[in-house]
Coordinates of C-alpha atoms in Angstrom, one line a residue:
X237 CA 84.4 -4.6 116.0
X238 CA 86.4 -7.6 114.5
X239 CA 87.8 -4.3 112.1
X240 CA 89.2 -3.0 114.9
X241 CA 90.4 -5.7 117.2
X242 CA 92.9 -7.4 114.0
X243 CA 96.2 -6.4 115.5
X244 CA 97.4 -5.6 111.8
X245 CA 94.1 -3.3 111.6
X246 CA 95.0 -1.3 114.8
X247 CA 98.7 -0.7 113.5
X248 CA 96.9 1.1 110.1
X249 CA 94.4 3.2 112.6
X250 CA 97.6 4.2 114.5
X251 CA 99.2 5.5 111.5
X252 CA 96.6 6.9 109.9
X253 CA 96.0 9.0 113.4
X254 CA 99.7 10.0 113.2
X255 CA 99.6 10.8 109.6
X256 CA 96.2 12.8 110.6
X257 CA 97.6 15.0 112.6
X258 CA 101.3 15.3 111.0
X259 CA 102.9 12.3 113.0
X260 CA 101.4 14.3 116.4
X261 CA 101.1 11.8 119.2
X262 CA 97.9 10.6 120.5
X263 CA 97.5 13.2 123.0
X264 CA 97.9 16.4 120.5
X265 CA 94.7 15.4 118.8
X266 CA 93.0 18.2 117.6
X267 CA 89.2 18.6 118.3
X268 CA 86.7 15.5 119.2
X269 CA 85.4 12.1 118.1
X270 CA 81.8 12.2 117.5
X271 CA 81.2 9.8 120.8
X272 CA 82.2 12.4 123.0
X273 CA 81.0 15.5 120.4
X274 CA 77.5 14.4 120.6
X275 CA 77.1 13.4 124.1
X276 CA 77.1 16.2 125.7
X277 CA 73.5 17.4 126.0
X278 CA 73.1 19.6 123.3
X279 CA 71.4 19.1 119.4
X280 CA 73.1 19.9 116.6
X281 CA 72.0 21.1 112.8
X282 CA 74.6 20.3 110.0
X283 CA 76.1 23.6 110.0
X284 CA 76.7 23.6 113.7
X285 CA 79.3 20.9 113.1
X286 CA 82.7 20.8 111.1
X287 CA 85.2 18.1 110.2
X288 CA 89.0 18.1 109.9
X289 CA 90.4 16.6 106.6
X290 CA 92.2 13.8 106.8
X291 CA 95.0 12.3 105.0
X292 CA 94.3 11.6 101.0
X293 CA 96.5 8.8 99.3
X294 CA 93.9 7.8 96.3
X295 CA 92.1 10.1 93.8
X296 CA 88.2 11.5 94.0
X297 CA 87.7 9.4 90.9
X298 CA 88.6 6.3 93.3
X299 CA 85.6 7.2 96.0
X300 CA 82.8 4.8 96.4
X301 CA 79.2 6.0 97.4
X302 CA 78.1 2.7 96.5
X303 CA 75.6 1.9 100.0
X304 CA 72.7 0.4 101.3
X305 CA 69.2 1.9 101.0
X306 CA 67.6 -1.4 103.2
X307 CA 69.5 -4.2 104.6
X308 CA 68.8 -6.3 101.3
X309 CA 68.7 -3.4 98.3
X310 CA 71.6 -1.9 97.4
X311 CA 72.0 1.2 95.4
X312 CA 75.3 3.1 93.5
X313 CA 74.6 6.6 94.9
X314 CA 73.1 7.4 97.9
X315 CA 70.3 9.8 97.4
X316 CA 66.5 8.9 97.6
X317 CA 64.0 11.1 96.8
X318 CA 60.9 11.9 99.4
X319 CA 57.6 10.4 99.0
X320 CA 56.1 14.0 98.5
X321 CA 53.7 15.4 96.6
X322 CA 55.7 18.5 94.6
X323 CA 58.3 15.9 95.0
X324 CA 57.8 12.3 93.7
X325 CA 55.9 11.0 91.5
X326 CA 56.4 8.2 88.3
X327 CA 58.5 10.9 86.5
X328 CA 60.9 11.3 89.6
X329 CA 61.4 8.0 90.4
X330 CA 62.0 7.0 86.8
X331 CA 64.8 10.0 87.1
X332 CA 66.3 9.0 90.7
X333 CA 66.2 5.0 89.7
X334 CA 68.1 5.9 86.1
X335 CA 70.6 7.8 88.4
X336 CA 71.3 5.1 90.6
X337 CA 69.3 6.2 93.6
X338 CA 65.7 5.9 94.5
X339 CA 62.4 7.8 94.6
X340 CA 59.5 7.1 96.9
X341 CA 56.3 8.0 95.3
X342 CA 54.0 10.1 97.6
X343 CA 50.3 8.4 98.4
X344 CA 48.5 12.0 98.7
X345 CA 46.0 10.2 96.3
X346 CA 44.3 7.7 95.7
X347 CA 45.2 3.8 95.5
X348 CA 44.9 4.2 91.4
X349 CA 46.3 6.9 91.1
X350 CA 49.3 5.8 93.2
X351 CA 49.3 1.9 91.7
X352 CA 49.2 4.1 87.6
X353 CA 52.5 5.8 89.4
X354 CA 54.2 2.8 90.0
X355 CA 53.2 1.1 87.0
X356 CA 54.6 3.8 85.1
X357 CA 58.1 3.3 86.6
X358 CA 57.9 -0.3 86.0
X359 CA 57.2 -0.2 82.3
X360 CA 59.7 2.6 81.6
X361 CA 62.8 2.0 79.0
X362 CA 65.8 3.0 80.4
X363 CA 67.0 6.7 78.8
X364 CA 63.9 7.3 77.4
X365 CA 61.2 10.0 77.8
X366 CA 59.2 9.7 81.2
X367 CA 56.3 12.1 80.3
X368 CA 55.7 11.0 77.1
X369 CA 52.1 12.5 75.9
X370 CA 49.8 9.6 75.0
X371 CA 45.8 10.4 73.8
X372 CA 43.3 7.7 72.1
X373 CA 42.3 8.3 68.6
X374 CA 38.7 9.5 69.5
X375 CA 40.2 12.5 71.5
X376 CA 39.9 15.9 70.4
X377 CA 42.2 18.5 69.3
X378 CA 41.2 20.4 71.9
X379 CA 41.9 17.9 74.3
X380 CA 45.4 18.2 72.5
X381 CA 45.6 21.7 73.3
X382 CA 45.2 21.5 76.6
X383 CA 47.9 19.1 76.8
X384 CA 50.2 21.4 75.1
X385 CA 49.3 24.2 77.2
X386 CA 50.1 21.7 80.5
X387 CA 53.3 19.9 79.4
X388 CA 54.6 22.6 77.0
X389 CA 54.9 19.8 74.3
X390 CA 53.6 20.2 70.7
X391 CA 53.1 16.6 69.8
X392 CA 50.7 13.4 71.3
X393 CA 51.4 9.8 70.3
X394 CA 48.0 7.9 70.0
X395 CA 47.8 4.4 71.0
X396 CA 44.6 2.2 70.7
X397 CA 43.9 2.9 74.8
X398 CA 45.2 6.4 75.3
X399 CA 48.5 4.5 77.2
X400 CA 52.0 2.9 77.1
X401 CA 51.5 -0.4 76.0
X402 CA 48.3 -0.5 74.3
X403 CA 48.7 -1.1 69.7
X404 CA 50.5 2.1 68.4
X405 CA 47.8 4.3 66.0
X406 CA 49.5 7.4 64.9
X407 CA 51.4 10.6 65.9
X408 CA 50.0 14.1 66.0
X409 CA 51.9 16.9 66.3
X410 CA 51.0 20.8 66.2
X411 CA 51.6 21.2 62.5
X412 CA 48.5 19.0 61.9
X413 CA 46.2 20.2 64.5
X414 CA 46.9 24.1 64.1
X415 CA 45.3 24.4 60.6
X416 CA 41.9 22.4 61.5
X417 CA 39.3 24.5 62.6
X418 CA 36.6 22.3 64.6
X419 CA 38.5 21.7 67.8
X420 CA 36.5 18.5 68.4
X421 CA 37.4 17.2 65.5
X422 CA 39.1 13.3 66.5
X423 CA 42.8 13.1 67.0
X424 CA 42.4 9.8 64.6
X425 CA 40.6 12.1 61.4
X426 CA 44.3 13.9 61.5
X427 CA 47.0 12.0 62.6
X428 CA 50.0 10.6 60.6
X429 CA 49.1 7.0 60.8
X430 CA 51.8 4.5 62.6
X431 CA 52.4 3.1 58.9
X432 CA 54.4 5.9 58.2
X433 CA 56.0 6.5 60.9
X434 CA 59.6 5.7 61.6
X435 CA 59.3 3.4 64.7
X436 CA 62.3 1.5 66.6
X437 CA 62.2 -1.7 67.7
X438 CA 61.9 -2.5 71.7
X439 CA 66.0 -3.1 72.1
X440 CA 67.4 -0.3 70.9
X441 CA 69.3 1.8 73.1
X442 CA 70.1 5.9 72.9
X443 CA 72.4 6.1 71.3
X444 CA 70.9 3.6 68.2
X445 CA 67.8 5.9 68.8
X446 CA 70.2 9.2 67.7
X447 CA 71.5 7.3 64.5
X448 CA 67.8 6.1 63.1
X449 CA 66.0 10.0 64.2
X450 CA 69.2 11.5 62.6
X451 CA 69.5 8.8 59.5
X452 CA 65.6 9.3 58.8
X453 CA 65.4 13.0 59.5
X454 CA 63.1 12.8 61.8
X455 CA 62.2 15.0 64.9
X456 CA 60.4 11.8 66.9
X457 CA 60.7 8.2 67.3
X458 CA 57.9 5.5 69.1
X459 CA 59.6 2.8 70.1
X460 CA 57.4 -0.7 70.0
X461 CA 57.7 -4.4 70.6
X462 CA 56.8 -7.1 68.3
X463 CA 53.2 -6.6 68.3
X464 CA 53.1 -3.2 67.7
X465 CA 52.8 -2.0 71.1
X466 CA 54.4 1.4 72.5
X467 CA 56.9 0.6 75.0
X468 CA 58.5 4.4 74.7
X469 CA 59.3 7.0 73.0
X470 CA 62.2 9.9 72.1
X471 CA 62.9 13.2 70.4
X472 CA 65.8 14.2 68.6
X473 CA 65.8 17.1 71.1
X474 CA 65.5 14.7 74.4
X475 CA 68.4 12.3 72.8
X476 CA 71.1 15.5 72.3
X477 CA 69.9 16.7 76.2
X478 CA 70.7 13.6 77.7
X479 CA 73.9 12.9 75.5
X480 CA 75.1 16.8 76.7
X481 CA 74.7 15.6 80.8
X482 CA 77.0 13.9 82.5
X483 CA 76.9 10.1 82.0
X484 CA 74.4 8.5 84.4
X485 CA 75.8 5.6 85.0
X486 CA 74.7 1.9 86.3
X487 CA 71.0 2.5 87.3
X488 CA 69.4 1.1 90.1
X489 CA 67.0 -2.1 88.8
X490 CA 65.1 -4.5 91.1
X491 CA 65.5 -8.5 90.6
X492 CA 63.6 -8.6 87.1
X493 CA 65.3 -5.8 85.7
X494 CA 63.0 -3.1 85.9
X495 CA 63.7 0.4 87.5
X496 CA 63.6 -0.1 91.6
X497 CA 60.6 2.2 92.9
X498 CA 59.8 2.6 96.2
X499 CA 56.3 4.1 97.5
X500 CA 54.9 5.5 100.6
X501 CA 51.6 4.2 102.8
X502 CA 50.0 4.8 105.5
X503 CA 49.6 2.5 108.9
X504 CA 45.5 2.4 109.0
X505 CA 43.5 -0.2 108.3
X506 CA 42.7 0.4 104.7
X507 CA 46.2 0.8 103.9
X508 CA 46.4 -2.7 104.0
X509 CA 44.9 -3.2 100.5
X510 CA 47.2 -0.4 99.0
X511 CA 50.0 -2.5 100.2
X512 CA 48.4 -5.6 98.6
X513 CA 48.2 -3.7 95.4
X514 CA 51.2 -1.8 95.2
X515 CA 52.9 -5.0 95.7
X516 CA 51.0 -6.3 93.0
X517 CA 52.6 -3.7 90.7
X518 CA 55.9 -4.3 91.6
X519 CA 56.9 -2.4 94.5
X520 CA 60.2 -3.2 96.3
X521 CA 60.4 -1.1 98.8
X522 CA 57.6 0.8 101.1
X523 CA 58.0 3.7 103.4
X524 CA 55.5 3.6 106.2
X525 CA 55.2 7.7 106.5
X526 CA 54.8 9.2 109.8
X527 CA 56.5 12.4 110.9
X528 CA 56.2 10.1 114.5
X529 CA 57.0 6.6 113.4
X530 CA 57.2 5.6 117.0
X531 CA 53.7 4.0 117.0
X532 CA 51.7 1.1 118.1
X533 CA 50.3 1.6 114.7
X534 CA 53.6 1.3 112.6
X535 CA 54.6 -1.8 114.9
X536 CA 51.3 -3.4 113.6
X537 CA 51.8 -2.7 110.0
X538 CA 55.4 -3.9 109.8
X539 CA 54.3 -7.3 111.4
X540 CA 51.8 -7.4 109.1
X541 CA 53.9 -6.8 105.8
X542 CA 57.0 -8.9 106.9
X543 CA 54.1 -11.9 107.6
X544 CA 52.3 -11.4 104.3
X545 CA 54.4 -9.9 102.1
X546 CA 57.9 -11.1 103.0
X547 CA 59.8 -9.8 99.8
X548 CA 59.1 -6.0 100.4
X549 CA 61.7 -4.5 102.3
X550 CA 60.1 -2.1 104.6
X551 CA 61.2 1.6 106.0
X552 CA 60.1 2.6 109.4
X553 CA 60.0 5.8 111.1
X554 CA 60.6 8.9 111.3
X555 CA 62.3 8.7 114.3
X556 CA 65.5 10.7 116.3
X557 CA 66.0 8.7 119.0
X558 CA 67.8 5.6 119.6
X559 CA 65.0 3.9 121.8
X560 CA 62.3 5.1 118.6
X561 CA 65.0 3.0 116.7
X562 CA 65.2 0.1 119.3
X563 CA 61.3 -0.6 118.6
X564 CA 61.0 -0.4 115.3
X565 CA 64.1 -2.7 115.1
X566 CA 62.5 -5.3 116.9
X567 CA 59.3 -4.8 114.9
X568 CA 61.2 -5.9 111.7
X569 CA 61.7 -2.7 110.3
X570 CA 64.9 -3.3 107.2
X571 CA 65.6 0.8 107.4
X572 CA 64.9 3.9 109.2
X573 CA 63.8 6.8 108.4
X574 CA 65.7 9.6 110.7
X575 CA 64.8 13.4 111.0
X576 CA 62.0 15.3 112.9
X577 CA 60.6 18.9 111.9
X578 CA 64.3 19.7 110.2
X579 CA 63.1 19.9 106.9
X580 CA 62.8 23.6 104.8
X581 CA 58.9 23.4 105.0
X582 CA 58.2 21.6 108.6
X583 CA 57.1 23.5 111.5
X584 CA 56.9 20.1 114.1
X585 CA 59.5 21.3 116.0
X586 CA 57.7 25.2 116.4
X587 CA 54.2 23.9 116.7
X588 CA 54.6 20.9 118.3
X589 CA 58.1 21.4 120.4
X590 CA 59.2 17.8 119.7
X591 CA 61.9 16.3 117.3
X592 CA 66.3 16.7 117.4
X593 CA 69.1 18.7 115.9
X594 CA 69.2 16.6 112.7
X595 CA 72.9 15.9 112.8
X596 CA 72.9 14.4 116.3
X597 CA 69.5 12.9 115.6
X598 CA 71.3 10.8 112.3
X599 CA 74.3 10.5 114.6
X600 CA 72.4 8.5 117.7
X601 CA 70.5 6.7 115.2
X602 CA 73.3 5.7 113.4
X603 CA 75.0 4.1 116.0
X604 CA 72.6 1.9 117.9
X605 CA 71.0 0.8 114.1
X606 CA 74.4 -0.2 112.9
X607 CA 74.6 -2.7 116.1
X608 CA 71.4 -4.9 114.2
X609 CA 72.7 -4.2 110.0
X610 CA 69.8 -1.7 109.7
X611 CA 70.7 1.3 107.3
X612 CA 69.2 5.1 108.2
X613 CA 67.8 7.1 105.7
X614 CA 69.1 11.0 106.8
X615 CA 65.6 12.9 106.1
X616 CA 65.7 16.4 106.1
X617 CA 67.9 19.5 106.3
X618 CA 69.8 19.1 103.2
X619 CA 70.6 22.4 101.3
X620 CA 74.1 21.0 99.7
X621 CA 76.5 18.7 98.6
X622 CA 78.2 19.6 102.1
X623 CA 75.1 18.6 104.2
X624 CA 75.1 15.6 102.2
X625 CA 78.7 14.3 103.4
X626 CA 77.5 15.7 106.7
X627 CA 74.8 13.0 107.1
X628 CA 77.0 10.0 105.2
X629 CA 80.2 11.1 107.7
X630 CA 77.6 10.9 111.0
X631 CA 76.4 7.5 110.1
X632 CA 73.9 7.9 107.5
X633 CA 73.4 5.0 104.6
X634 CA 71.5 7.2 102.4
X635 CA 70.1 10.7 102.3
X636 CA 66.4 11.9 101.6
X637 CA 65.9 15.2 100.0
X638 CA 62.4 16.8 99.1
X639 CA 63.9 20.4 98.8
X640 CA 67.2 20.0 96.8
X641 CA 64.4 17.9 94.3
X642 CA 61.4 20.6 93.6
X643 CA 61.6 22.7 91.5
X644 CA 63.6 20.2 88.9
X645 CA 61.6 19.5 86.0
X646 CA 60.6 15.8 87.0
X647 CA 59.1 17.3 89.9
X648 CA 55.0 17.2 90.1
X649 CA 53.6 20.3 88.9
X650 CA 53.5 23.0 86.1
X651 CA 56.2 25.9 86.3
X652 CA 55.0 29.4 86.8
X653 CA 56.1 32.2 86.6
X654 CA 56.6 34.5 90.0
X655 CA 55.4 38.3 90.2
X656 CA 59.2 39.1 89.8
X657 CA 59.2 37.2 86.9
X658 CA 61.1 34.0 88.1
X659 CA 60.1 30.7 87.0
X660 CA 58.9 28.6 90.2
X661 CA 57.1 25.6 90.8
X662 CA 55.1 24.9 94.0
X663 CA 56.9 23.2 97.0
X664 CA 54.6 22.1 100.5
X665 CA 55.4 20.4 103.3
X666 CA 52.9 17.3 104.0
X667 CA 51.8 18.7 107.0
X668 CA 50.7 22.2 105.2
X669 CA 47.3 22.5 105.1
X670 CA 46.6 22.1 101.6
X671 CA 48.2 19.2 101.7
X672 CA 46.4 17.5 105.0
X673 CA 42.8 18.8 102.7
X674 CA 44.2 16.0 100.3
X675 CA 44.6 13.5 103.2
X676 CA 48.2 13.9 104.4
X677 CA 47.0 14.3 108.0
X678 CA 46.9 10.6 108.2
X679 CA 50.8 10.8 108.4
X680 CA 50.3 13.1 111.5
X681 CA 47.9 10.3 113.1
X682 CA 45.5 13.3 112.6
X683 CA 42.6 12.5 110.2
X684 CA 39.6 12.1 112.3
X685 CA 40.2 15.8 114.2
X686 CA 37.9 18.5 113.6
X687 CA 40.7 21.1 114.0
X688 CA 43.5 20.5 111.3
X689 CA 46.7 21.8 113.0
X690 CA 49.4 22.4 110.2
X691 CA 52.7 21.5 111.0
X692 CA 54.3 22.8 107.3
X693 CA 54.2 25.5 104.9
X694 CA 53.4 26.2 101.4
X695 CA 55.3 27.9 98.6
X696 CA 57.1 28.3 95.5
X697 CA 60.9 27.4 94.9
X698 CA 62.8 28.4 91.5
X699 CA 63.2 26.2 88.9
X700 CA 66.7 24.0 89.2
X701 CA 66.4 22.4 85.7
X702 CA 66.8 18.4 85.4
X703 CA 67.9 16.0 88.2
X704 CA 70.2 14.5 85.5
X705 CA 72.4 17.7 85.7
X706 CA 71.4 18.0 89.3
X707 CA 72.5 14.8 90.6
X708 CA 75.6 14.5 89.0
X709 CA 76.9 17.7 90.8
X710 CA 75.9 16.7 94.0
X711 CA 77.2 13.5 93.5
X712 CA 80.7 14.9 92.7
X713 CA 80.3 17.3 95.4
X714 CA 80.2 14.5 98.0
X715 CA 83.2 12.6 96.5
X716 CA 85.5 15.4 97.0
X717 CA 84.5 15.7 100.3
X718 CA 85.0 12.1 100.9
X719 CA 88.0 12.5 99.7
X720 CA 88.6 15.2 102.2
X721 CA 88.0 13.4 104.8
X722 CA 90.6 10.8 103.8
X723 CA 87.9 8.4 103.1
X724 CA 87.1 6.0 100.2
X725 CA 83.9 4.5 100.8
X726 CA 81.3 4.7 103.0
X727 CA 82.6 1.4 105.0
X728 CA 85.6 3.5 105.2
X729 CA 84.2 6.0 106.7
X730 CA 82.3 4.0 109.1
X731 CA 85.8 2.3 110.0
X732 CA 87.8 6.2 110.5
X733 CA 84.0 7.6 112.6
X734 CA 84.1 4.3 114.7
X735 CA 87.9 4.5 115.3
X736 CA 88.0 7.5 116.5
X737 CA 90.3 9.2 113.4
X738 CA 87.2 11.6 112.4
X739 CA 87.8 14.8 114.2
X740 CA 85.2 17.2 114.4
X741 CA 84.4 20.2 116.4
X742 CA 81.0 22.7 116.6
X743 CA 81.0 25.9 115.3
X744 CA 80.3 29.3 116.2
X745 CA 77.6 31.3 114.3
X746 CA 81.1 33.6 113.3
X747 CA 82.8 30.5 112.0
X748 CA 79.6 29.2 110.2
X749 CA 79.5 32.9 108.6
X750 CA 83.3 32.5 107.6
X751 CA 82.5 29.5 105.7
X752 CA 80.2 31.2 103.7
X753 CA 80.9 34.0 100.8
X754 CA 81.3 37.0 102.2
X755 CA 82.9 40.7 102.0
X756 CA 81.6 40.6 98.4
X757 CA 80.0 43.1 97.2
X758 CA 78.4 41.1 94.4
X759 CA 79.0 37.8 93.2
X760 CA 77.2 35.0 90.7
X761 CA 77.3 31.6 92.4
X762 CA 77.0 29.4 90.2
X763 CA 76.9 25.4 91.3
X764 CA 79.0 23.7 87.9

């Protein structure tokens, strides 16, 4: 690279080798570059490889994670969340995007259902609630009840059309339901009308939002625009949780301001009108979801978005393999996808015995994408904040986690509570089968066989609390290993991996249990 062949460029890498490896000539290196590491006919996982520190002259607070999610979006922390359905949906999306990353919202469901998702992202206030509870004026108390029961919420704002956006009418909250006694009775016969509520107008920010609820002693606050519409709304409870977690930062907005979204679709023929309409609601980014992305079928659908749809940056894949890359490149494609039956709930590689170690996989990838400016998405296999620099260090733009995200509270679904009395929520692969009985085989080119051959599990994971406490750790996590590594950025990085100044070696299932607690006889791990 021009990086590398500036004379004044090659002194630094010199050096920095030296200082590396305490001033050791070239020829005392210790362990291998990842060219030779990962060439050698064998797949490796993230644990299976290890990387020697290198030489730290700036502070973590100095590290960058600033990185590409598609050749043309950028994003200020790289972690997306997967377009699954215990995974993504408007609520995630609205949490990953306020973060600075991305979600992908799932399309297990139909084209309304998926276009309501997107709109909901769209129309979202930054720092506000994303579930807010919204019911018409003609709906009953004992539709309010089961709302409570569902969200765990004692409250519903009513708007004219049951929905953000439509006139404000009223707020009902439990204290005025609780002492009626006809459960039909209309939401509108009981409700404090919006006259006398305390409302904010559409530009206030959170911490304006904690002055008038704590000014006007009150416990809830609609927020409308000039025309008496409901654009969001807050608690007092919801204002002091997010002013208690860590700062979020810039968030990632498209063009026009609003939260970036991404979605997932499908490469038949009628996902050509959920394109069209999920473009129409202010997608930026689709991911065309296939655990094979190799495809006749994905070639067709990227030629046909970049032809109609031109402003939609599009992700391609999954692939593990640099010639999968190479034709998916050449379709168009502005990202990959990279990881094949790595993830905690896939079973491709066991059922089908096809797909890579994921770090060689993101590796290989890596390094033929980089040659055309196309980003990789590392998808799958993530457990930590350690995997995470793992897949950044090997070449990896961004990194995908399904996983790491259920179980958080703006993942889909209700919490329950386990027979040992844990509080889970469910977690499925896409290729489980109660997943394909939704219409997720179509992502396994499988939805016109008679025999549905699962290639995922189901189950329940333990509930990890919010992504906005979540992220921040992880995010952290990474920086300190970046700065580990000696490494400031993920250009950096790129310019130590491709240099040769990132060591690395494999190892043993002895080392990988030394790296690990253990000889405790008990011990709390807790993550911050």
């Amino acid at each position: 690279s021009f990086w590398t062949r500036h004379p004044h460029n090659t002194r630094r890498i010199r050096r920095g080798m030296e200082q590396a490896n305490g001033g050791c000539e070239d020829g005392w290196m210790d362990g291998y570059d990842a060219a030779k590491l990962f060439t050698q006919g064998v797949c490796y996982t993230y644990d299976d490889v290890i990387f020697h520190p290198g030489h730290i002259d700036f502070s973590v607070d100095e590290v960058s994670l600033a990185t590409h999610l598609t050749k043309n979006i950028e994003i200020r922390v790289p972690l997306i969340s997967s377009p699954m359905d215990t995974v993504t949906e408007a609520d995630m999306a609205i949490g990953m995007a306020q973060l600075g990353g991305c979600g992908f919202i799932h399309y297990n469901c139909t084209l309304e259902e998926q276009v309501k998702q997107v709109k909901k992202v769209k129309a979202h206030k930054v720092g506000f609630v994303s579930n807010t509870v919204v019911l018409k004026p003609t709906d009953t108390i004992s539709d309010l009840s089961q709302v409570r029961q569902v969200k765990g919420v004692d409250y519903a704002i009513i708007t004219e059309t049951g929905s953000l956006g439509s006139k404000l009418m009223g707020l009902v909250t439990a204290r005025d339901a609780d002492f009626v006694d006809d459960m039909q009775s209309a939401l509108g016969t009981v409700m404090v009308p919006a006259k006398e509520l305390v409302t904010a107008d559409s530009k206030v920010n959170l911490k304006g939002a904690f002055d008038l609820l704590k000014q006007s002693k009150k416990g809830k606050l609609p927020v409308v625009d000039a025309h008496g519409n409901l654009v969001a709304f807050t608690t007092l409870e919801e204002v002091r949780e997010a002013m208690s977690c860590p700062p979020p930062g810039e968030p990632s907005l498209s063009k026009d301001g609003r939260l970036l979204c991404g979605a997932a679709v499908g490469t038949r023929e009628h996902d050509k009108e959920r394109i069209k309409r999920l473009v129409e609601a202010g997608i930026d980014v689709v991911i065309l979801d296939s655990s094979q992305g190799d495809s006749i079928y994905q070639i067709r659908m990227i030629e046909f978005i970049k032809r109609e749809f031109p402003q939609i940056e599009v992700v391609a894949g999954n692939v593990v393999t640099a010639s999968q890359a190479h034709r998916l490149i050449q379709a168009g494609a502005d990202a990959l996808r990279v990881g094949m039956g790595s993830g905690s709930i896939c079973t491709t590689q066991e059922v089908c015995a096809v797909g890579r170690g994921q770090a060689t996989a993101v590796y290989q990838v890596s390094r033929y994408a980089s040659k055309f400016g196309v980003p990789v998405i590392a998808d799958g296999g993530i457990q930590n904040s350690g995997h995470i620099v793992k897949a950044l260090a090997l070449g990896a733009s961004t990194v995908m986690c399904g996983s790491v995200f259920s179980g958080t509270t703006e993942a889909p679904g209700d919490y329950l509570v386990a027979p040992d009395g844990v509080r889970v929520k469910r977690y499925r692969g896409m290729g489980s089968l109660d997943a394909m009985k939704k219409g997720s085989d179509t992502r396994y080119l499988g939805s016109d066989t008679r025999i549905k051959i699962a290639q995922g599990v189901s189950g329940t994971v333990k509930d990890k609390g919010s992504i906005r406490r979540l992220i921040p750790y992880l995010v952290h996590g990474a920086r300190h290993g970046f700065q580990d590594l000696g490494a400031r950025s993920l250009p950096h990085l790129k310019q130590l991996r491709d240099s040769g100044m990132m060591r690395l070696e494999c190892r043993s299932g002895a080392a990988q249990k030394e790296g690990g607690v253990h000889d405790m006889h008990s011990y709390e791990k807790k993550l911050w």
